[in-house]
């Protein structure tokens, strides 16, 4: 084999390896979550299922009501002309986020959903898998009290193919969310 052929073979192998690495999902946020739950002795179960990010569809796969699912969305609130804040808003799956309530909590002048790119960056996971935990210091965690009325609730665990059923009591103790009415029927 010539030197050029060896170089071509090494380059082809490196390219395949890079492509395979890019196709492999990063599960760092999932691992960070499960390590935190284990460290704190939380009562939780991991549920494996077909990849799904929609609240209704994944709730059916997991076998629970929509009210027991955590719908997690990142909102951007403008406060005046130069300041903006991001909130990780968590509501039951059978409700919608009340953006006006979120805006009022911050005394904001404008509120919207964060762009998918910003949301995924702040959450550390793709849309449809955002956790009800704020691991990024730029996020404030707002949780609707209706979600916490259940003994446990369910959410995609930073992966489309894995969910967690977590004790509501343990969640409150570990995540320390700001509990506010931020949903509407």
PDB file of N, CA and C in Angstrom, residues 14-60:
ATOM      1  N   UNK A  14     -11.174   8.213  10.102  1.00  0.00           N
ATOM      2  CA  UNK A  14     -11.431   9.347  10.985  1.00  0.00           C
ATOM      3  C   UNK A  14     -12.777   9.982  10.662  1.00  0.00           C
ATOM      4  N   UNK A  15     -13.103  10.081   9.368  1.00  0.00           N
ATOM      5  CA  UNK A  15     -14.375  10.672   8.965  1.00  0.00           C
ATOM      6  C   UNK A  15     -15.549   9.844   9.447  1.00  0.00           C
ATOM      7  N   UNK A  16     -15.466   8.523   9.317  1.00  0.00           N
ATOM      8  CA  UNK A  16     -16.545   7.655   9.792  1.00  0.00           C
ATOM      9  C   UNK A  16     -16.689   7.788  11.297  1.00  0.00           C
ATOM     10  N   UNK A  17     -15.560   7.798  12.015  1.00  0.00           N
ATOM     11  CA  UNK A  17     -15.605   7.920  13.464  1.00  0.00           C
ATOM     12  C   UNK A  17     -16.236   9.242  13.879  1.00  0.00           C
ATOM     13  N   UNK A  18     -15.867  10.346  13.204  1.00  0.00           N
ATOM     14  CA  UNK A  18     -16.461  11.646  13.512  1.00  0.00           C
ATOM     15  C   UNK A  18     -17.958  11.626  13.254  1.00  0.00           C
ATOM     16  N   UNK A  19     -18.378  11.033  12.161  1.00  0.00           N
ATOM     17  CA  UNK A  19     -19.808  10.971  11.831  1.00  0.00           C
ATOM     18  C   UNK A  19     -20.561  10.148  12.870  1.00  0.00           C
ATOM     19  N   UNK A  20     -19.948   9.040  13.294  1.00  0.00           N
ATOM     20  CA  UNK A  20     -20.598   8.204  14.307  1.00  0.00           C
ATOM     21  C   UNK A  20     -20.718   8.963  15.627  1.00  0.00           C
ATOM     22  N   UNK A  21     -19.686   9.717  15.994  1.00  0.00           N
ATOM     23  CA  UNK A  21     -19.714  10.487  17.224  1.00  0.00           C
ATOM     24  C   UNK A  21     -20.805  11.547  17.160  1.00  0.00           C
ATOM     25  N   UNK A  22     -20.915  12.236  16.015  1.00  0.00           N
ATOM     26  CA  UNK A  22     -21.942  13.259  15.860  1.00  0.00           C
ATOM     27  C   UNK A  22     -23.335  12.667  15.951  1.00  0.00           C
ATOM     28  N   UNK A  23     -23.522  11.427  15.496  1.00  0.00           N
ATOM     29  CA  UNK A  23     -24.839  10.791  15.509  1.00  0.00           C
ATOM     30  C   UNK A  23     -25.197  10.251  16.895  1.00  0.00           C
ATOM     31  N   UNK A  24     -24.206  10.073  17.753  1.00  0.00           N
ATOM     32  CA  UNK A  24     -24.453   9.549  19.087  1.00  0.00           C
ATOM     33  C   UNK A  24     -24.968  10.665  19.982  1.00  0.00           C
ATOM     34  N   UNK A  25     -26.150  10.491  20.579  1.00  0.00           N
ATOM     35  CA  UNK A  25     -26.676  11.554  21.435  1.00  0.00           C
ATOM     36  C   UNK A  25     -25.838  11.733  22.695  1.00  0.00           C
ATOM     37  N   UNK A  26     -25.799  12.964  23.177  1.00  0.00           N
ATOM     38  CA  UNK A  26     -25.089  13.274  24.412  1.00  0.00           C
ATOM     39  C   UNK A  26     -26.060  13.097  25.576  1.00  0.00           C
ATOM     40  N   UNK A  27     -25.750  12.188  26.476  1.00  0.00           N
ATOM     41  CA  UNK A  27     -26.643  11.909  27.601  1.00  0.00           C
ATOM     42  C   UNK A  27     -26.106  12.495  28.904  1.00  0.00           C
ATOM     43  N   UNK A  28     -25.266  13.524  28.806  1.00  0.00           N
ATOM     44  CA  UNK A  28     -24.662  14.124  29.989  1.00  0.00           C
ATOM     45  C   UNK A  28     -25.678  14.698  30.968  1.00  0.00           C
ATOM     46  N   UNK A  29     -26.723  15.343  30.460  1.00  0.00           N
ATOM     47  CA  UNK A  29     -27.733  15.925  31.344  1.00  0.00           C
ATOM     48  C   UNK A  29     -28.523  14.827  32.041  1.00  0.00           C
ATOM     49  N   UNK A  30     -28.824  13.743  31.321  1.00  0.00           N
ATOM     50  CA  UNK A  30     -29.504  12.592  31.929  1.00  0.00           C
ATOM     51  C   UNK A  30     -28.654  12.022  33.064  1.00  0.00           C
ATOM     52  N   UNK A  31     -27.373  11.834  32.797  1.00  0.00           N
ATOM     53  CA  UNK A  31     -26.477  11.273  33.807  1.00  0.00           C
ATOM     54  C   UNK A  31     -26.320  12.214  35.006  1.00  0.00           C
ATOM     55  N   UNK A  32     -26.294  13.513  34.746  1.00  0.00           N
ATOM     56  CA  UNK A  32     -26.213  14.498  35.826  1.00  0.00           C
ATOM     57  C   UNK A  32     -27.462  14.409  36.709  1.00  0.00           C
ATOM     58  N   UNK A  33     -28.630  14.274  36.074  1.00  0.00           N
ATOM     59  CA  UNK A  33     -29.883  14.169  36.825  1.00  0.00           C
ATOM     60  C   UNK A  33     -29.911  12.909  37.678  1.00  0.00           C
ATOM     61  N   UNK A  34     -29.637  11.749  37.089  1.00  0.00           N
ATOM     62  CA  UNK A  34     -29.724  10.509  37.859  1.00  0.00           C
ATOM     63  C   UNK A  34     -28.675  10.480  38.984  1.00  0.00           C
ATOM     64  N   UNK A  35     -27.512  11.068  38.743  1.00  0.00           N
ATOM     65  CA  UNK A  35     -26.500  11.141  39.808  1.00  0.00           C
ATOM     66  C   UNK A  35     -27.013  12.005  40.965  1.00  0.00           C
ATOM     67  N   UNK A  36     -27.660  13.124  40.651  1.00  0.00           N
ATOM     68  CA  UNK A  36     -28.225  13.993  41.685  1.00  0.00           C
ATOM     69  C   UNK A  36     -29.318  13.275  42.464  1.00  0.00           C
ATOM     70  N   UNK A  37     -30.223  12.603  41.752  1.00  0.00           N
ATOM     71  CA  UNK A  37     -31.304  11.891  42.427  1.00  0.00           C
ATOM     72  C   UNK A  37     -30.766  10.771  43.309  1.00  0.00           C
ATOM     73  N   UNK A  38     -29.767  10.051  42.823  1.00  0.00           N
ATOM     74  CA  UNK A  38     -29.147   8.987  43.631  1.00  0.00           C
ATOM     75  C   UNK A  38     -28.450   9.563  44.863  1.00  0.00           C
ATOM     76  N   UNK A  39     -27.692  10.630  44.655  1.00  0.00           N
ATOM     77  CA  UNK A  39     -26.958  11.262  45.749  1.00  0.00           C
ATOM     78  C   UNK A  39     -27.899  11.733  46.857  1.00  0.00           C
ATOM     79  N   UNK A  40     -29.059  12.229  46.465  1.00  0.00           N
ATOM     80  CA  UNK A  40     -30.020  12.758  47.437  1.00  0.00           C
ATOM     81  C   UNK A  40     -31.015  11.713  47.931  1.00  0.00           C
ATOM     82  N   UNK A  41     -30.894  10.464  47.461  1.00  0.00           N
ATOM     83  CA  UNK A  41     -31.759   9.389  47.930  1.00  0.00           C
ATOM     84  C   UNK A  41     -33.212   9.537  47.502  1.00  0.00           C
ATOM     85  N   UNK A  42     -33.437  10.104  46.330  1.00  0.00           N
ATOM     86  CA  UNK A  42     -34.798  10.342  45.842  1.00  0.00           C
ATOM     87  C   UNK A  42     -35.497   9.044  45.465  1.00  0.00           C
ATOM     88  N   UNK A  43     -36.813   9.032  45.666  1.00  0.00           N
ATOM     89  CA  UNK A  43     -37.642   7.905  45.229  1.00  0.00           C
ATOM     90  C   UNK A  43     -38.027   8.171  43.778  1.00  0.00           C
ATOM     91  N   UNK A  44     -37.433   7.390  42.863  1.00  0.00           N
ATOM     92  CA  UNK A  44     -37.733   7.563  41.445  1.00  0.00           C
ATOM     93  C   UNK A  44     -37.589   6.243  40.703  1.00  0.00           C
ATOM     94  N   UNK A  45     -38.217   6.204  39.534  1.00  0.00           N
ATOM     95  CA  UNK A  45     -38.110   5.046  38.638  1.00  0.00           C
ATOM     96  C   UNK A  45     -37.754   5.539  37.248  1.00  0.00           C
ATOM     97  N   UNK A  46     -36.883   4.812  36.561  1.00  0.00           N
ATOM     98  CA  UNK A  46     -36.569   5.091  35.157  1.00  0.00           C
ATOM     99  C   UNK A  46     -37.488   4.225  34.307  1.00  0.00           C
ATOM    100  N   UNK A  47     -38.109   4.839  33.315  1.00  0.00           N
ATOM    101  CA  UNK A  47     -39.024   4.133  32.414  1.00  0.00           C
ATOM    102  C   UNK A  47     -38.463   4.244  30.998  1.00  0.00           C
ATOM    103  N   UNK A  48     -38.144   3.093  30.399  1.00  0.00           N
ATOM    104  CA  UNK A  48     -37.685   3.087  29.011  1.00  0.00           C
ATOM    105  C   UNK A  48     -38.887   2.918  28.100  1.00  0.00           C
ATOM    106  N   UNK A  49     -38.888   3.647  26.973  1.00  0.00           N
ATOM    107  CA  UNK A  49     -40.007   3.597  26.036  1.00  0.00           C
ATOM    108  C   UNK A  49     -39.531   4.009  24.654  1.00  0.00           C
ATOM    109  N   UNK A  50     -40.412   3.866  23.670  1.00  0.00           N
ATOM    110  CA  UNK A  50     -40.094   4.307  22.313  1.00  0.00           C
ATOM    111  C   UNK A  50     -39.811   5.809  22.346  1.00  0.00           C
ATOM    112  N   UNK A  51     -38.905   6.291  21.505  1.00  0.00           N
ATOM    113  CA  UNK A  51     -38.587   7.716  21.504  1.00  0.00           C
ATOM    114  C   UNK A  51     -39.817   8.580  21.224  1.00  0.00           C
ATOM    115  N   UNK A  52     -40.105   9.500  22.142  1.00  0.00           N
ATOM    116  CA  UNK A  52     -41.269  10.380  21.997  1.00  0.00           C
ATOM    117  C   UNK A  52     -41.078  11.611  22.865  1.00  0.00           C
ATOM    118  N   UNK A  53     -41.399  12.791  22.309  1.00  0.00           N
ATOM    119  CA  UNK A  53     -41.254  14.032  23.053  1.00  0.00           C
ATOM    120  C   UNK A  53     -42.562  14.757  23.303  1.00  0.00           C
ATOM    121  N   UNK A  54     -43.640  14.358  22.631  1.00  0.00           N
ATOM    122  CA  UNK A  54     -44.935  14.999  22.832  1.00  0.00           C
ATOM    123  C   UNK A  54     -45.569  14.545  24.132  1.00  0.00           C
ATOM    124  N   UNK A  55     -46.094  15.468  24.910  1.00  0.00           N
ATOM    125  CA  UNK A  55     -46.639  15.158  26.235  1.00  0.00           C
ATOM    126  C   UNK A  55     -47.749  14.119  26.181  1.00  0.00           C
ATOM    127  N   UNK A  56     -48.709  14.295  25.279  1.00  0.00           N
ATOM    128  CA  UNK A  56     -49.821  13.343  25.201  1.00  0.00           C
ATOM    129  C   UNK A  56     -49.345  11.954  24.799  1.00  0.00           C
ATOM    130  N   UNK A  57     -48.527  11.890  23.765  1.00  0.00           N
ATOM    131  CA  UNK A  57     -48.071  10.590  23.267  1.00  0.00           C
ATOM    132  C   UNK A  57     -47.192   9.867  24.288  1.00  0.00           C
ATOM    133  N   UNK A  58     -46.268  10.575  24.914  1.00  0.00           N
ATOM    134  CA  UNK A  58     -45.372   9.912  25.871  1.00  0.00           C
ATOM    135  C   UNK A  58     -46.114   9.538  27.150  1.00  0.00           C
ATOM    136  N   UNK A  59     -47.133  10.310  27.523  1.00  0.00           N
ATOM    137  CA  UNK A  59     -47.937   9.942  28.693  1.00  0.00           C
ATOM    138  C   UNK A  59     -48.666   8.631  28.441  1.00  0.00           C
ATOM    139  N   UNK A  60     -49.157   8.443  27.230  1.00  0.00           N
ATOM    140  CA  UNK A  60     -49.818   7.179  26.872  1.00  0.00           C
ATOM    141  C   UNK A  60     -48.825   6.024  26.917  1.00  0.00           C
TER     142      UNK A  60
END
